[in-house]
Amino acid sequence: MPPANHDSKDRFTGRVDDYVRARPGYPKAVVDDLVAARILFPGAVVADVGSGTGISTELFLAAGYEVFGVEPNAPMRAAAEEKLNGYGGFRSQSGSAEATGLAGASIDLIVAAQAFHWFDAAPTRREFQRILRPPGWVALIWNARRSSGTSFLEAYERLLLEFGTDYTQVGHRGVGSERLEAFFGGPFTTRRYDNRQALDLAGLRSRLLSSSYIPAAGEPAHAAMLERLAEIFEENAVDGQVEFTYDTEVHTGRLTGG
């Protein structure tokens, strides 16, 4: 099914600076395990589709791979270019999951980090099959924020439920095993990694404002939301910081079938 939000390619416009400042990275072990599984190999070419501001792109560039960052949103793509142009292997590409603009049979691994839930699955699958070289590996990655386990995580989740606009309708929660199996066309492998992120108040504010499902400045409830966020920070900070914990999920498989 297409994404529920027809504006999915534009909904982070205006949130780019906060996204750059406060979105979490991904564990280096993700790349290490892809190498160990022989999905990545010396000289492999990677396409990071829905690459945004380049957080996941940099993970693979730092490991020495040539990476095409494919992103339809111009402000996010510009932020990635500013950050990553020092890497010789970086290639910035204006394109979407459904129409990457990349040459056929030019890519060894496609990565989609924090992005697959926005894609229209059927045309994306066709496009991925077009640009992949055999054996056709894809890695779908998410940082799944834990919503319980500490008083801070639980208070932050309550804030999102109270102030979020379409918080419960968007994100990767709806991407279950059936949808993944249908996309891959067969079995896939899942790995999970612990991931942590410590933020001060300014960082926490940016982390919240980077989310597409909360009211932006000038919209109703924006000021009240930030007041509540500051209260949550004061109630839970230790040594001037609060900690998010994530389960980094990596689903890998080959695109098989038609």
GROMACS .gro file of C-alpha atoms in nm:
model
  258
    1MET     CA    1   0.000   0.000   0.000
    2PRO     CA    2   0.117   0.357  -0.055
    3PRO     CA    3   0.215   0.556   0.250
    4ALA     CA    4  -0.077   0.696   0.441
    5ASN     CA    5   0.072   1.044   0.416
    6HIS     CA    6   0.073   1.184   0.065
    7ASP     CA    7   0.317   1.455   0.180
    8SER     CA    8   0.575   1.205   0.305
    9LYS     CA    9   0.852   1.350   0.087
   10ASP     CA   10   0.795   1.700   0.227
   11ARG     CA   11   0.691   1.649   0.588
   12PHE     CA   12   1.045   1.697   0.727
   13THR     CA   13   1.096   2.029   0.548
   14GLY     CA   14   1.140   2.289   0.820
   15ARG     CA   15   1.271   2.029   1.066
   16VAL     CA   16   1.609   1.969   0.904
   17ASP     CA   17   1.828   2.162   1.149
   18ASP     CA   18   1.677   1.980   1.446
   19TYR     CA   19   1.709   1.650   1.259
   20VAL     CA   20   2.080   1.710   1.204
   21ARG     CA   21   2.139   1.810   1.565
   22ALA     CA   22   1.952   1.539   1.748
   23ARG     CA   23   1.868   1.225   1.553
   24PRO     CA   24   2.062   0.917   1.672
   25GLY     CA   25   2.321   0.736   1.467
   26TYR     CA   26   2.353   0.363   1.412
   27PRO     CA   27   2.595   0.114   1.571
   28LYS     CA   28   2.910   0.034   1.373
   29ALA     CA   29   2.827  -0.332   1.437
   30VAL     CA   30   2.559  -0.303   1.168
   31VAL     CA   31   2.827  -0.271   0.900
   32ASP     CA   32   3.053  -0.526   1.067
   33ASP     CA   33   2.780  -0.788   1.061
   34LEU     CA   34   2.691  -0.715   0.698
   35VAL     CA   35   3.057  -0.776   0.614
   36ALA     CA   36   3.064  -1.096   0.821
   37ALA     CA   37   2.753  -1.218   0.636
   38ARG     CA   38   2.926  -1.143   0.302
   39ILE     CA   39   2.652  -0.902   0.208
   40LEU     CA   40   2.913  -0.626   0.198
   41PHE     CA   41   3.252  -0.684   0.040
   42PRO     CA   42   3.549  -0.474  -0.075
   43GLY     CA   43   3.447  -0.244  -0.358
   44ALA     CA   44   3.072  -0.285  -0.301
   45VAL     CA   45   2.855   0.006  -0.410
   46VAL     CA   46   2.576   0.105  -0.169
   47ALA     CA   47   2.259   0.303  -0.233
   48ASP     CA   48   2.111   0.463   0.079
   49VAL     CA   49   1.753   0.529  -0.032
   50GLY     CA   50   1.563   0.789   0.165
   51SER     CA   51   1.900   0.901   0.299
   52GLY     CA   52   1.772   1.223   0.454
   53THR     CA   53   2.050   1.423   0.619
   54GLY     CA   54   2.301   1.144   0.569
   55ILE     CA   55   2.315   0.978   0.912
   56SER     CA   56   2.308   0.624   0.774
   57THR     CA   57   2.502   0.723   0.463
   58GLU     CA   58   2.798   0.826   0.677
   59LEU     CA   59   2.798   0.488   0.853
   60PHE     CA   60   2.886   0.319   0.523
   61LEU     CA   61   3.112   0.598   0.393
   62ALA     CA   62   3.320   0.578   0.710
   63ALA     CA   63   3.369   0.207   0.642
   64GLY     CA   64   3.517   0.290   0.300
   65TYR     CA   65   3.226   0.220   0.064
   66GLU     CA   66   3.103   0.425  -0.229
   67VAL     CA   67   2.753   0.537  -0.131
   68PHE     CA   68   2.477   0.703  -0.333
   69GLY     CA   69   2.256   0.904  -0.098
   70VAL     CA   70   1.916   0.906  -0.270
   71GLU     CA   71   1.681   1.167  -0.121
   72PRO     CA   72   1.379   1.351  -0.268
   73ASN     CA   73   1.366   1.633  -0.010
   74ALA     CA   74   1.595   1.917  -0.122
   75PRO     CA   75   1.668   2.071   0.223
   76MET     CA   76   1.754   1.729   0.370
   77ARG     CA   77   1.969   1.644   0.071
   78ALA     CA   78   2.152   1.977   0.102
   79ALA     CA   79   2.224   1.906   0.469
   80ALA     CA   80   2.374   1.569   0.374
   81GLU     CA   81   2.588   1.729   0.105
   82GLU     CA   82   2.722   1.987   0.348
   83LYS     CA   83   2.810   1.715   0.598
   84LEU     CA   84   2.942   1.444   0.368
   85ASN     CA   85   3.109   1.607   0.068
   86GLY     CA   86   3.447   1.550   0.234
   87TYR     CA   87   3.409   1.176   0.172
   88GLY     CA   88   3.547   1.078  -0.166
   89GLY     CA   89   3.292   0.800  -0.203
   90PHE     CA   90   2.983   1.015  -0.148
   91ARG     CA   91   2.739   1.062  -0.435
   92SER     CA   92   2.431   1.278  -0.381
   93GLN     CA   93   2.128   1.182  -0.588
   94SER     CA   94   1.792   1.355  -0.618
   95GLY     CA   95   1.543   1.072  -0.637
   96SER     CA   96   1.288   0.864  -0.451
   97ALA     CA   97   1.251   0.498  -0.362
   98GLU     CA   98   1.010   0.455  -0.650
   99ALA     CA   99   1.234   0.640  -0.899
  100THR     CA  100   1.594   0.660  -0.779
  101GLY     CA  101   1.746   0.789  -1.103
  102LEU     CA  102   2.031   0.538  -1.063
  103ALA     CA  103   2.160   0.323  -1.348
  104GLY     CA  104   2.032  -0.030  -1.387
  105ALA     CA  105   2.235  -0.310  -1.226
  106SER     CA  106   2.470  -0.058  -1.062
  107ILE     CA  107   2.421  -0.129  -0.689
  108ASP     CA  108   2.539  -0.414  -0.466
  109LEU     CA  109   2.344  -0.326  -0.150
  110ILE     CA  110   2.041  -0.104  -0.097
  111VAL     CA  111   1.995   0.042   0.248
  112ALA     CA  112   1.685   0.220   0.374
  113ALA     CA  113   1.729   0.357   0.725
  114GLN     CA  114   1.429   0.505   0.907
  115ALA     CA  115   1.262   0.535   0.569
  116PHE     CA  116   1.097   0.219   0.433
  117HIS     CA  117   0.762   0.292   0.602
  118TRP     CA  118   0.728   0.599   0.376
  119PHE     CA  119   0.779   0.403   0.053
  120ASP     CA  120   0.514   0.278  -0.189
  121ALA     CA  121   0.615  -0.087  -0.167
  122ALA     CA  122   0.522  -0.225  -0.511
  123PRO     CA  123   0.695   0.036  -0.732
  124THR     CA  124   0.984   0.051  -0.484
  125ARG     CA  125   1.038  -0.323  -0.519
  126ARG     CA  126   1.043  -0.294  -0.897
  127GLU     CA  127   1.289  -0.006  -0.883
  128PHE     CA  128   1.517  -0.185  -0.638
  129GLN     CA  129   1.521  -0.493  -0.861
  130ARG     CA  130   1.614  -0.272  -1.157
  131ILE     CA  131   1.915  -0.105  -0.992
  132LEU     CA  132   2.050  -0.405  -0.798
  133ARG     CA  133   2.320  -0.637  -0.922
  134PRO     CA  134   2.283  -1.005  -0.832
  135PRO     CA  135   2.242  -1.139  -0.570
  136GLY     CA  136   2.027  -0.834  -0.487
  137TRP     CA  137   2.065  -0.759  -0.116
  138VAL     CA  138   1.854  -0.504   0.073
  139ALA     CA  139   1.890  -0.391   0.436
  140LEU     CA  140   1.598  -0.214   0.602
  141ILE     CA  141   1.706  -0.037   0.922
  142TRP     CA  142   1.523   0.137   1.203
  143ASN     CA  143   1.615   0.289   1.536
  144ALA     CA  144   1.309   0.178   1.732
  145ARG     CA  145   1.281   0.408   2.035
  146ARG     CA  146   1.186   0.228   2.352
  147SER     CA  147   0.877   0.378   2.513
  148SER     CA  148   0.905   0.214   2.856
  149GLY     CA  149   1.162   0.097   3.106
  150THR     CA  150   1.253   0.430   3.266
  151SER     CA  151   1.045   0.717   3.398
  152PHE     CA  152   1.190   0.944   3.130
  153LEU     CA  153   1.101   0.713   2.840
  154GLU     CA  154   0.749   0.667   2.971
  155ALA     CA  155   0.696   1.040   3.027
  156TYR     CA  156   0.824   1.119   2.677
  157GLU     CA  157   0.587   0.863   2.528
  158ARG     CA  158   0.295   1.020   2.716
  159LEU     CA  159   0.395   1.360   2.578
  160LEU     CA  160   0.385   1.228   2.221
  161LEU     CA  161   0.047   1.066   2.277
  162GLU     CA  162  -0.089   1.392   2.419
  163PHE     CA  163   0.055   1.640   2.170
  164GLY     CA  164   0.132   1.435   1.859
  165THR     CA  165  -0.072   1.510   1.551
  166ASP     CA  166  -0.063   1.174   1.370
  167TYR     CA  167   0.189   1.004   1.599
  168THR     CA  168   0.002   0.674   1.622
  169GLN     CA  169  -0.058   0.656   1.245
  170VAL     CA  170   0.295   0.706   1.112
  171GLY     CA  171   0.632   0.541   1.162
  172HIS     CA  172   0.748   0.185   1.129
  173ARG     CA  173   0.505   0.024   1.377
  174GLY     CA  174   0.290  -0.103   1.092
  175VAL     CA  175   0.579  -0.271   0.915
  176GLY     CA  176   0.541  -0.622   1.046
  177SER     CA  177   0.685  -0.953   0.933
  178GLU     CA  178   0.414  -1.012   0.672
  179ARG     CA  179   0.483  -0.682   0.497
  180LEU     CA  180   0.858  -0.743   0.509
  181GLU     CA  181   0.824  -1.097   0.373
  182ALA     CA  182   0.601  -0.971   0.093
  183PHE     CA  183   0.856  -0.705   0.004
  184PHE     CA  184   1.155  -0.938   0.005
  185GLY     CA  185   0.957  -1.210  -0.169
  186GLY     CA  186   1.063  -1.468   0.084
  187PRO     CA  187   1.264  -1.518   0.403
  188PHE     CA  188   1.470  -1.242   0.559
  189THR     CA  189   1.703  -1.215   0.857
  190THR     CA  190   1.657  -0.979   1.151
  191ARG     CA  191   1.930  -0.854   1.381
  192ARG     CA  192   1.887  -0.618   1.676
  193TYR     CA  193   2.139  -0.397   1.852
  194ASP     CA  194   2.124  -0.184   2.165
  195ASN     CA  195   2.166   0.186   2.089
  196ARG     CA  196   2.175   0.477   2.333
  197GLN     CA  197   2.163   0.853   2.304
  198ALA     CA  198   2.226   1.105   2.585
  199LEU     CA  199   2.092   1.458   2.538
  200ASP     CA  200   2.093   1.785   2.728
  201LEU     CA  201   1.781   2.004   2.729
  202ALA     CA  202   1.866   2.174   2.399
  203GLY     CA  203   1.931   1.836   2.239
  204LEU     CA  204   1.609   1.692   2.377
  205ARG     CA  205   1.417   1.986   2.239
  206SER     CA  206   1.571   1.932   1.894
  207ARG     CA  207   1.503   1.558   1.915
  208LEU     CA  208   1.135   1.629   1.971
  209LEU     CA  209   1.113   1.901   1.706
  210SER     CA  210   1.278   1.675   1.447
  211SER     CA  211   0.969   1.452   1.456
  212SER     CA  212   0.720   1.502   1.176
  213TYR     CA  213   0.417   1.420   1.391
  214ILE     CA  214   0.436   1.703   1.647
  215PRO     CA  215   0.300   2.059   1.610
  216ALA     CA  216   0.550   2.301   1.459
  217ALA     CA  217   0.619   2.653   1.586
  218GLY     CA  218   0.310   2.872   1.565
  219GLU     CA  219   0.071   2.578   1.565
  220PRO     CA  220  -0.173   2.512   1.850
  221ALA     CA  221  -0.022   2.336   2.153
  222HIS     CA  222   0.338   2.391   2.040
  223ALA     CA  223   0.429   2.616   2.334
  224ALA     CA  224   0.251   2.395   2.589
  225MET     CA  225   0.430   2.092   2.449
  226LEU     CA  226   0.771   2.252   2.495
  227GLU     CA  227   0.681   2.358   2.849
  228ARG     CA  228   0.590   2.000   2.932
  229LEU     CA  229   0.911   1.877   2.770
  230ALA     CA  230   1.116   2.106   2.995
  231GLU     CA  231   0.931   1.971   3.299
  232ILE     CA  232   1.006   1.613   3.192
  233PHE     CA  233   1.372   1.700   3.156
  234GLU     CA  234   1.391   1.861   3.501
  235GLU     CA  235   1.216   1.563   3.658
  236ASN     CA  236   1.442   1.303   3.497
  237ALA     CA  237   1.782   1.452   3.410
  238VAL     CA  238   2.093   1.303   3.567
  239ASP     CA  239   2.405   1.520   3.547
  240GLY     CA  240   2.227   1.746   3.300
  241GLN     CA  241   2.124   1.476   3.057
  242VAL     CA  242   1.846   1.229   2.979
  243GLU     CA  243   1.893   0.905   2.788
  244PHE     CA  244   1.699   0.755   2.501
  245THR     CA  245   1.741   0.384   2.439
  246TYR     CA  246   1.672   0.226   2.102
  247ASP     CA  247   1.657  -0.117   1.948
  248THR     CA  248   1.835  -0.081   1.617
  249GLU     CA  249   1.660  -0.329   1.388
  250VAL     CA  250   1.825  -0.451   1.067
  251HIS     CA  251   1.620  -0.668   0.830
  252THR     CA  252   1.822  -0.814   0.543
  253GLY     CA  253   1.718  -1.023   0.249
  254ARG     CA  254   1.740  -1.068  -0.124
  255LEU     CA  255   1.463  -0.954  -0.354
  256THR     CA  256   1.333  -1.272  -0.510
  257GLY     CA  257   1.049  -1.344  -0.748
  258GLY     CA  258   0.870  -1.101  -0.976
   0.00000   0.00000   0.00000
